[in-house]
Amino acid sequence: MSKLQEIRKKPVLPLWLAALAWPVGALVLPVYSLWGLAATAVLSLAVYLVSARLCPDRIQYKEIPYATGSEDVDAMLAGIEKNLDALHALNDAIPDARLSAEMDRMERAGRGIIKAVEASPDKAPQIDRFARYYLPEVIKIIGMYARIEKEFDKIGFENKSRRAPFDTVVQSGIQGKNSQQIMEEVRANAATMATAFENQLDGLYSAEAMDISTDIEVLDHILKSQNLAQ
C-alpha cells in the first residue's frame, strides 16, 4: 500500500535576507571596527530570525510505494508489484480464456504475497527466490507467448489451433514449429505456474497455521478437562 511521506523544506529567503544585511550594515556601521562588525552580525542574525518566523517551512508530500521499515523489503515489494502490473497488462493482451484465467490466479496470489510481506516484513526472506527469479521468469515466458501471438495476428494467421506446424518464419527468425511448441508449452504449464504462486502465498502462513492448530488443541484439552466439551 502506498504511503505519503512528509518532507519539510526550509525557505531560502531568510538566508538571502541575512546575507543582504551585511552590505546594508556596512553602509551605516563602521564594520572595520570590532563593535561595528559585531553590530552587523547581530543585525544579520535578527533579520534571519524575524524572516524565518514570517516564512514558514514548505511542506511537500512524496508518495512511496511501501514503508515497512526496511529499504530492501520496500524495494523487493515494489519490484514484485511492477512485475504483477506487467502480468496484468499481458493478460489484457492475450485473448486465450483458459490462459487468462490462470494468469488471474497468478496475479491474485502475487498481490496476496505483497500484502502478507508488507504486514510482516520478517517474511521477506521466504519470497526472495520468488521475487528475484520465479516471477520475472514467468513474465518473460508469458511475454514471449504474447509476442508470438501478436506476430501471428500481424501476418494474418486465422487458424490458431497450433495443432499443425507453421511453415512461415516469424519475427526474430523463430520458425513456425518452434513457435507452436512454445505456445503449447506455456498453455500446458500455466496451471502449474499459478499453483506455484498460490503455494508460495500459502507457505507464508505456515507458521500461523501451526500456532493456531496448537492453540486449538490446548483449548480443546482445557474444555474437555472441565467437562465443557464432549
PDB file of N, CA and C in Angstrom, residues 27-76:
ATOM      1  N   LEU A  27      26.984  49.977   5.197  1.00  0.00           N
ATOM      2  CA  LEU A  27      26.719  51.349   4.757  1.00  0.00           C
ATOM      3  C   LEU A  27      26.490  52.292   5.928  1.00  0.00           C
ATOM      4  N   VAL A  28      25.997  51.754   7.042  1.00  0.00           N
ATOM      5  CA  VAL A  28      25.620  52.626   8.162  1.00  0.00           C
ATOM      6  C   VAL A  28      26.477  52.385   9.409  1.00  0.00           C
ATOM      7  N   LEU A  29      27.219  51.275   9.431  1.00  0.00           N
ATOM      8  CA  LEU A  29      28.022  50.945  10.610  1.00  0.00           C
ATOM      9  C   LEU A  29      29.486  50.788  10.221  1.00  0.00           C
ATOM     10  N   PRO A  30      30.380  51.152  11.115  1.00  0.00           N
ATOM     11  CA  PRO A  30      31.818  51.006  10.825  1.00  0.00           C
ATOM     12  C   PRO A  30      32.267  49.547  11.006  1.00  0.00           C
ATOM     13  N   VAL A  31      32.071  48.743   9.978  1.00  0.00           N
ATOM     14  CA  VAL A  31      32.369  47.319  10.095  1.00  0.00           C
ATOM     15  C   VAL A  31      33.864  47.058  10.240  1.00  0.00           C
ATOM     16  N   TYR A  32      34.693  48.090   9.988  1.00  0.00           N
ATOM     17  CA  TYR A  32      36.131  47.932  10.169  1.00  0.00           C
ATOM     18  C   TYR A  32      36.505  47.913  11.637  1.00  0.00           C
ATOM     19  N   SER A  33      35.530  48.328  12.507  1.00  0.00           N
ATOM     20  CA  SER A  33      35.784  48.282  13.942  1.00  0.00           C
ATOM     21  C   SER A  33      35.122  47.021  14.524  1.00  0.00           C
ATOM     22  N   LEU A  34      35.602  46.625  15.706  1.00  0.00           N
ATOM     23  CA  LEU A  34      35.089  45.406  16.327  1.00  0.00           C
ATOM     24  C   LEU A  34      33.622  45.538  16.678  1.00  0.00           C
ATOM     25  N   TRP A  35      33.240  46.685  17.258  1.00  0.00           N
ATOM     26  CA  TRP A  35      31.848  46.836  17.656  1.00  0.00           C
ATOM     27  C   TRP A  35      30.935  46.948  16.443  1.00  0.00           C
ATOM     28  N   GLY A  36      31.425  47.585  15.382  1.00  0.00           N
ATOM     29  CA  GLY A  36      30.623  47.690  14.163  1.00  0.00           C
ATOM     30  C   GLY A  36      30.415  46.337  13.513  1.00  0.00           C
ATOM     31  N   LEU A  37      31.466  45.514  13.519  1.00  0.00           N
ATOM     32  CA  LEU A  37      31.353  44.160  12.970  1.00  0.00           C
ATOM     33  C   LEU A  37      30.375  43.320  13.792  1.00  0.00           C
ATOM     34  N   ALA A  38      30.461  43.445  15.126  1.00  0.00           N
ATOM     35  CA  ALA A  38      29.552  42.699  15.995  1.00  0.00           C
ATOM     36  C   ALA A  38      28.109  43.159  15.809  1.00  0.00           C
ATOM     37  N   ALA A  39      27.918  44.473  15.666  1.00  0.00           N
ATOM     38  CA  ALA A  39      26.567  45.009  15.479  1.00  0.00           C
ATOM     39  C   ALA A  39      25.963  44.523  14.166  1.00  0.00           C
ATOM     40  N   THR A  40      26.786  44.453  13.127  1.00  0.00           N
ATOM     41  CA  THR A  40      26.294  43.968  11.828  1.00  0.00           C
ATOM     42  C   THR A  40      25.928  42.489  11.915  1.00  0.00           C
ATOM     43  N   ALA A  41      26.732  41.720  12.644  1.00  0.00           N
ATOM     44  CA  ALA A  41      26.438  40.305  12.822  1.00  0.00           C
ATOM     45  C   ALA A  41      25.125  40.111  13.571  1.00  0.00           C
ATOM     46  N   VAL A  42      24.921  40.941  14.619  1.00  0.00           N
ATOM     47  CA  VAL A  42      23.669  40.865  15.376  1.00  0.00           C
ATOM     48  C   VAL A  42      22.499  41.246  14.481  1.00  0.00           C
ATOM     49  N   LEU A  43      22.685  42.273  13.647  1.00  0.00           N
ATOM     50  CA  LEU A  43      21.634  42.695  12.721  1.00  0.00           C
ATOM     51  C   LEU A  43      21.280  41.579  11.751  1.00  0.00           C
ATOM     52  N   SER A  44      22.300  40.916  11.213  1.00  0.00           N
ATOM     53  CA  SER A  44      22.070  39.817  10.268  1.00  0.00           C
ATOM     54  C   SER A  44      21.309  38.684  10.940  1.00  0.00           C
ATOM     55  N   LEU A  45      21.707  38.349  12.169  1.00  0.00           N
ATOM     56  CA  LEU A  45      21.028  37.284  12.897  1.00  0.00           C
ATOM     57  C   LEU A  45      19.574  37.647  13.180  1.00  0.00           C
ATOM     58  N   ALA A  46      19.333  38.910  13.562  1.00  0.00           N
ATOM     59  CA  ALA A  46      17.967  39.361  13.847  1.00  0.00           C
ATOM     60  C   ALA A  46      17.096  39.290  12.590  1.00  0.00           C
ATOM     61  N   VAL A  47      17.672  39.706  11.450  1.00  0.00           N
ATOM     62  CA  VAL A  47      16.929  39.647  10.187  1.00  0.00           C
ATOM     63  C   VAL A  47      16.565  38.202   9.852  1.00  0.00           C
ATOM     64  N   TYR A  48      17.529  37.296  10.086  1.00  0.00           N
ATOM     65  CA  TYR A  48      17.266  35.883   9.790  1.00  0.00           C
ATOM     66  C   TYR A  48      16.153  35.322  10.675  1.00  0.00           C
ATOM     67  N   LEU A  49      16.211  35.613  11.980  1.00  0.00           N
ATOM     68  CA  LEU A  49      15.220  35.064  12.901  1.00  0.00           C
ATOM     69  C   LEU A  49      13.827  35.603  12.611  1.00  0.00           C
ATOM     70  N   VAL A  50      13.731  36.912  12.336  1.00  0.00           N
ATOM     71  CA  VAL A  50      12.421  37.505  12.054  1.00  0.00           C
ATOM     72  C   VAL A  50      11.854  36.968  10.748  1.00  0.00           C
ATOM     73  N   SER A  51      12.688  36.937   9.696  1.00  0.00           N
ATOM     74  CA  SER A  51      12.196  36.455   8.395  1.00  0.00           C
ATOM     75  C   SER A  51      11.866  34.963   8.441  1.00  0.00           C
ATOM     76  N   ALA A  52      12.598  34.200   9.264  1.00  0.00           N
ATOM     77  CA  ALA A  52      12.311  32.770   9.384  1.00  0.00           C
ATOM     78  C   ALA A  52      10.950  32.531  10.023  1.00  0.00           C
ATOM     79  N   ARG A  53      10.589  33.402  10.963  1.00  0.00           N
ATOM     80  CA  ARG A  53       9.274  33.263  11.597  1.00  0.00           C
ATOM     81  C   ARG A  53       8.159  33.660  10.633  1.00  0.00           C
ATOM     82  N   LEU A  54       8.467  34.604   9.762  1.00  0.00           N
ATOM     83  CA  LEU A  54       7.452  35.071   8.805  1.00  0.00           C
ATOM     84  C   LEU A  54       7.345  34.150   7.586  1.00  0.00           C
ATOM     85  N   CYS A  55       8.365  33.357   7.361  1.00  0.00           N
ATOM     86  CA  CYS A  55       8.366  32.444   6.202  1.00  0.00           C
ATOM     87  C   CYS A  55       8.334  31.001   6.717  1.00  0.00           C
ATOM     88  N   PRO A  56       7.186  30.386   6.800  1.00  0.00           N
ATOM     89  CA  PRO A  56       7.097  29.025   7.347  1.00  0.00           C
ATOM     90  C   PRO A  56       7.742  28.004   6.411  1.00  0.00           C
ATOM     91  N   ASP A  57       8.021  26.841   6.970  1.00  0.00           N
ATOM     92  CA  ASP A  57       8.585  25.750   6.166  1.00  0.00           C
ATOM     93  C   ASP A  57       7.602  25.329   5.082  1.00  0.00           C
ATOM     94  N   ARG A  58       8.161  24.954   3.947  1.00  0.00           N
ATOM     95  CA  ARG A  58       7.327  24.401   2.878  1.00  0.00           C
ATOM     96  C   ARG A  58       7.178  22.908   3.111  1.00  0.00           C
ATOM     97  N   ILE A  59       5.944  22.435   3.073  1.00  0.00           N
ATOM     98  CA  ILE A  59       5.669  21.016   3.298  1.00  0.00           C
ATOM     99  C   ILE A  59       5.271  20.371   1.973  1.00  0.00           C
ATOM    100  N   GLN A  60       6.005  19.340   1.603  1.00  0.00           N
ATOM    101  CA  GLN A  60       5.703  18.576   0.401  1.00  0.00           C
ATOM    102  C   GLN A  60       5.473  17.126   0.785  1.00  0.00           C
ATOM    103  N   TYR A  61       4.689  16.439  -0.034  1.00  0.00           N
ATOM    104  CA  TYR A  61       4.387  15.038   0.225  1.00  0.00           C
ATOM    105  C   TYR A  61       4.869  14.200  -0.942  1.00  0.00           C
ATOM    106  N   LYS A  62       5.640  13.177  -0.616  1.00  0.00           N
ATOM    107  CA  LYS A  62       6.166  12.267  -1.627  1.00  0.00           C
ATOM    108  C   LYS A  62       5.543  10.900  -1.425  1.00  0.00           C
ATOM    109  N   GLU A  63       4.983  10.360  -2.494  1.00  0.00           N
ATOM    110  CA  GLU A  63       4.354   9.039  -2.406  1.00  0.00           C
ATOM    111  C   GLU A  63       5.429   7.960  -2.498  1.00  0.00           C
ATOM    112  N   ILE A  64       5.462   7.097  -1.510  1.00  0.00           N
ATOM    113  CA  ILE A  64       6.373   5.971  -1.530  1.00  0.00           C
ATOM    114  C   ILE A  64       5.540   4.691  -1.561  1.00  0.00           C
ATOM    115  N   PRO A  65       5.904   3.744  -2.439  1.00  0.00           N
ATOM    116  CA  PRO A  65       5.075   2.541  -2.601  1.00  0.00           C
ATOM    117  C   PRO A  65       4.885   1.761  -1.304  1.00  0.00           C
ATOM    118  N   TYR A  66       5.971   1.582  -0.556  1.00  0.00           N
ATOM    119  CA  TYR A  66       5.893   0.776   0.664  1.00  0.00           C
ATOM    120  C   TYR A  66       6.771   1.396   1.738  1.00  0.00           C
ATOM    121  N   ALA A  67       6.394   1.180   2.980  1.00  0.00           N
ATOM    122  CA  ALA A  67       7.154   1.709   4.111  1.00  0.00           C
ATOM    123  C   ALA A  67       7.147   0.664   5.222  1.00  0.00           C
ATOM    124  N   THR A  68       7.921  -0.396   5.029  1.00  0.00           N
ATOM    125  CA  THR A  68       7.968  -1.487   6.001  1.00  0.00           C
ATOM    126  C   THR A  68       9.016  -1.261   7.076  1.00  0.00           C
ATOM    127  N   GLY A  69       9.844  -0.241   6.883  1.00  0.00           N
ATOM    128  CA  GLY A  69      10.941  -0.019   7.808  1.00  0.00           C
ATOM    129  C   GLY A  69      12.254  -0.583   7.304  1.00  0.00           C
ATOM    130  N   SER A  70      12.216  -1.303   6.194  1.00  0.00           N
ATOM    131  CA  SER A  70      13.424  -1.866   5.580  1.00  0.00           C
ATOM    132  C   SER A  70      13.456  -1.461   4.105  1.00  0.00           C
ATOM    133  N   GLU A  71      14.502  -0.768   3.695  1.00  0.00           N
ATOM    134  CA  GLU A  71      14.602  -0.341   2.303  1.00  0.00           C
ATOM    135  C   GLU A  71      14.678  -1.539   1.359  1.00  0.00           C
ATOM    136  N   ASP A  72      15.358  -2.596   1.793  1.00  0.00           N
ATOM    137  CA  ASP A  72      15.477  -3.786   0.942  1.00  0.00           C
ATOM    138  C   ASP A  72      14.118  -4.441   0.718  1.00  0.00           C
ATOM    139  N   VAL A  73      13.323  -4.545   1.782  1.00  0.00           N
ATOM    140  CA  VAL A  73      11.982  -5.143   1.657  1.00  0.00           C
ATOM    141  C   VAL A  73      11.089  -4.241   0.809  1.00  0.00           C
ATOM    142  N   ASP A  74      11.182  -2.930   1.023  1.00  0.00           N
ATOM    143  CA  ASP A  74      10.381  -1.996   0.225  1.00  0.00           C
ATOM    144  C   ASP A  74      10.707  -2.144  -1.254  1.00  0.00           C
ATOM    145  N   ALA A  75      11.989  -2.245  -1.565  1.00  0.00           N
ATOM    146  CA  ALA A  75      12.413  -2.396  -2.957  1.00  0.00           C
ATOM    147  C   ALA A  75      11.935  -3.731  -3.532  1.00  0.00           C
ATOM    148  N   MET A  76      11.983  -4.788  -2.727  1.00  0.00           N
ATOM    149  CA  MET A  76      11.507  -6.094  -3.178  1.00  0.00           C
ATOM    150  C   MET A  76      10.022  -6.051  -3.513  1.00  0.00           C
TER     151      MET A  76
END
